[in-house]
Amino acid sequence: MLVESVAEDLGYPKFVLAGEISGAVEGARPDYTVARRGLIIGHIELKASGAGVDPAGFTGHNLDQWMQLRHLPNLLYTDGIDWILWQDSQQVARVTAWTAPGKRIASARIDAGDLVHLLDAFCANAPRPPATTQELARTTARLCRVLRNQILHTLEAGRSEGLAAVAGDWRSLLFPQASDAEFADAYAQTITFGLIGARAADAGLTAGGSVAERVAQATRALDAEVGLIPTALTVLCAESAIRHIEPAVESLLSLLAATDPALLNDAGDWLYFYEDFLAQYDPDLRKESGSYYTPAELVKFMVRLTDEVLVSRLGKPSGFANEAVTVIDPAAGTGTFLLHVIDRIASTVEERDGIGAVAGALRNAAARLIGFELQTGPYSVAQFRTGARFRRHGVGSAPRVLLADTLANPYAEEEHLGSIYEPISRERRAANELKKSTPVMVAIGNPPYRERAKGLGGWVEHGKPDTKEPSILDDWKPPTDWGVGAHVYNMSNLLIYFWRWAGWKVLENSGNNGGESPGIVCFVTTAAWLSGDGFQGMRSWLRHWCSEIWVVSLSPEGHQPDVPTRMFEQVQHEIAVVCAVRSPHTDASAATVRFREVAPGNRDEKFAELATMGITDDSPKAWTECPKDWRASFKPAGQRIWRTCPCIHDLLPWSSPGVLANRGWPTSPDSNTLEQRWDELIAEADLERKKALFNETDSRTIDRGFKTNLRGWPDESAARPISREMNPCPSPIHLAWRSFDRQRIIPDIRVLDRARPALWEARSDHQIHLTCIEDDHPDNGPAVTFTHLLPGLHHYHGRGGRAFPLWRDSTATAPNVTPGLLGHLGGLFDTNVTPEDLLAYVAAVCAHPAYTAWFNDVSPHTPGLRIPVTADVDYWSMALGIGRRVIWAQTFGERYVDVERRSPGRTNSRGQSTTVAIRNRRGDPQPGARL
């Protein structure tokens, strides 16, 4: 590049240009960030040739961008013709190319001497080391990304046998399925954080000598017996491994050599270091890995709560400081929970024995504090942070933070490598030994959350196939006679896998006295399993193995609350803390489950409430006991009047989540778009491109056919794989995508992952679906909505919903109503009660905000829908009229229609208008009154 060449000629070597770096200034992103020896010296913004770079002519986006970028201390703007250098918002140099009259811009010429002087002024800008940990995170992230790209490019070009050998060794040891890109990412992060750790240990990293020698200098500052980081740096010292990535490594060394070690050991600013690092290094990786770290205030509450349980329930007066208490964070991240446990031990010992006893207590505790982490970046940060915290207390040892897959088979044998890789092998053997036989009393942390994680649960999910040993997850799967098998797929979640592992390790105490010892599992968790049907087996198991369980809801605002109220700004799910305890005297009775939720409010208000919360709080609004039934929800049952009302399943037994394509293209507001997409897919000749267009999943591929199609479409079409399809798109039909949002969908079983054939079988001109939330309750608005169309997945509002059809068949002769219910109601009111009457009554009662407000008042924590059923004929008749108008309106006038007047009316199963006698308050009939 021109700038790099001129800089080298001017005596400014070791330039690194990183493209499109965010975070230079708020709301803008220059095209290049320029670093010299690892330190940023300035930024370059490029414009299209001839577009102009004088701010006086900027408008729109260019003007908005300039208003941000002008604050940079050293900024070069150019469109290739015009070059302007700005320093501290002042124009200090400008060079403009000239063109002969009538000539094209491409023939423009520039004075080389003037341009060299301008670039000299740009390159001479004095670099400065980062002043905060956030600046360090952003700067190292930029250089780490350059290093990653250099590693990947070297591997893909086949330039370095040494680096390729390292990649092969890492695959065999750590990541068997890792691609070149994944290896480059892991290796670059490990090198980066290894050098940070070395500088924190006061390694000089000074100039002089080769880059390999400076890396060796860094390695000597680390504990050579500690797994991955020193091993990675040792391997890097080899000339064959470092040669082709030397520039980026040297930039990292130079940056860190200029960084004050005191900054690195200031743990106060390091809580979100890795989150800041990932946001700069690779935002997509941050999102994919769920790397949003637990706020310190929440961690402090959980550590204090667990310490209180250790003291008051498990007979450990010194809590975490007790020598019998071994603690593990199975998804340690950057080590925040371990740090707070360290601080808790230190404060307990100082208060009890004086400050002089703290170092000895922590030294003894080092072997009892364990963290497992699978991602190399946060693992490296956790090792650094916990070691720094121990050094602050004058302790040379540190907690055991291990690079390990918590969910992997603990009985797998790890080979002894007998080489520079032996520390990694030793670390993995240590992790398995900890899993198998080390008694653990406390598991605490914030496990990763990932839905649709089938296949990612390792030994927990799959057991030991070679010996046909079943998985421990099977203990939580409900038996078939519970009738909730359709919900079991919800257990395919990383969070559930970690809960099951912690239950096995801590509550069952595998390898420790046959499961008779006490234990605590205290995790941050999403709230779905607290009440969802698919998790009844999990709740039953926990009630069996525990003596007490405390649940603290952190999201009283419900799903997708306002961002200022969220504990984790990027997380929309409802969040809770669950502390499950097995005391030494646990008996065969079901554990007592206590529930409370923080008051609605912003994040800081919730933190303040958590700071005063404890298990001994016996105020009236503190803890509420949940039902004692083994499989019952971990939420209170609500007031008596609520519990006496039948739930919606008691009235309409059959329900479905709704139709899911699991790919976006088969759904659209209009048919033409769908037909165009179909035609493009069918016409695509390239097989890989065709697969990409189709968006293959485990259940739907372009090569799969089906014996039967959806009702109304030919079976022979379904039998023909999409890869061989040549026919036009099946005529799209309407789909009820969300409440009051109608889309169109391609009616073909080959493109719908969850087609729900039973719903298609029951489609007709008479069908109506009631939709509502099943695993929670609405915060406001109507509690139910209605549609006459085929309902999409979670039609009510996009999550946790069910659709309840009025009819089980397409002829409207088999009502989806509990047998005997209509006859019972008819006897109460001395009239014939039809399925349509029942649905209209439910609409009148539930489809308005007053019902939802009452719902939240009498039972704010109970999921599901309950319907008060009146025995008063006047109220019943009045409700029918209201409910028919509601359903008529919500089905866009297609149901409950008076065929003569095209207005809301009562229809029977054949769509014929009827009348009903409505009684007045005195019970006198009013024959012939039309509803």
Coordinates of C-alpha atoms in Angstrom, one line a residue, residues 288-290 292 294 302 329-331 337 405-407 443-458 460-461 472-473 476 488-504 521-532 535 538 541-542 551 568 571 573-579 634:
E288 CA -22.5 -16.6 18.7
S289 CA -20.7 -17.5 21.9
G290 CA -23.1 -15.6 24.1
Y292 CA -22.2 -11.2 27.7
T294 CA -22.6 -11.3 34.5
M302 CA -25.3 -15.0 44.3
D329 CA -17.8 -22.7 38.1
P330 CA -18.4 -25.1 35.1
A331 CA -18.5 -22.2 32.6
F337 CA -17.6 -15.7 40.0
D405 CA -15.2 -29.2 28.1
T406 CA -17.5 -29.6 31.2
L407 CA -19.9 -31.7 29.2
A443 CA -21.4 -25.2 41.7
I444 CA -22.0 -21.5 41.0
G445 CA -22.0 -19.5 37.8
N446 CA -23.8 -18.4 34.7
P447 CA -23.9 -21.3 32.2
P448 CA -24.3 -20.6 28.5
Y449 CA -27.7 -20.5 27.0
R450 CA -28.3 -21.8 23.6
E451 CA -31.6 -23.2 22.2
R452 CA -31.6 -26.0 19.6
A453 CA -28.4 -27.4 20.9
K454 CA -29.1 -31.0 20.1
G455 CA -25.9 -32.9 19.7
L456 CA -23.8 -30.4 21.7
G457 CA -24.4 -31.9 25.2
G458 CA -21.5 -34.4 25.0
V460 CA -24.4 -35.5 29.5
E461 CA -26.6 -35.8 26.4
I472 CA -27.7 -38.8 32.6
L473 CA -30.1 -36.4 30.8
W476 CA -35.0 -35.7 33.3
V488 CA -39.1 -32.7 25.4
Y489 CA -37.2 -31.0 22.5
N490 CA -37.0 -27.9 24.8
M491 CA -34.4 -29.8 26.8
S492 CA -32.0 -29.6 23.9
N493 CA -30.4 -26.5 25.4
L494 CA -26.9 -25.9 26.7
L495 CA -28.3 -24.4 29.9
I496 CA -30.2 -27.6 30.7
Y497 CA -27.1 -29.7 29.9
F498 CA -25.1 -27.7 32.4
W499 CA -27.8 -27.9 35.0
R500 CA -27.9 -31.7 34.6
W501 CA -24.1 -31.9 34.9
A502 CA -24.1 -29.8 38.1
G503 CA -27.0 -31.9 39.5
W504 CA -24.9 -35.1 38.9
V521 CA -26.1 -25.4 42.8
C522 CA -26.6 -21.7 42.3
F523 CA -27.0 -20.6 38.6
V524 CA -28.2 -17.7 36.6
T525 CA -30.9 -19.2 34.4
T526 CA -33.6 -18.4 31.9
A527 CA -37.0 -18.9 33.4
A528 CA -38.7 -21.3 30.8
W529 CA -37.9 -24.5 32.7
L530 CA -39.4 -23.1 36.0
S531 CA -42.9 -23.8 34.6
G532 CA -42.7 -25.3 31.1
F535 CA -39.3 -29.7 32.2
M538 CA -36.3 -31.9 35.7
W541 CA -35.8 -34.7 40.0
L542 CA -34.7 -31.5 41.7
V551 CA -36.0 -18.9 43.0
F568 CA -28.1 -8.3 30.6
V571 CA -30.8 -10.7 26.6
H573 CA -35.5 -13.7 27.9
E574 CA -36.8 -13.7 31.4
I575 CA -34.0 -14.3 33.8
A576 CA -33.9 -15.8 37.3
V577 CA -31.4 -17.0 39.9
V578 CA -32.1 -20.5 41.2
C579 CA -30.3 -21.9 44.3
F634 CA -41.4 -23.5 40.5

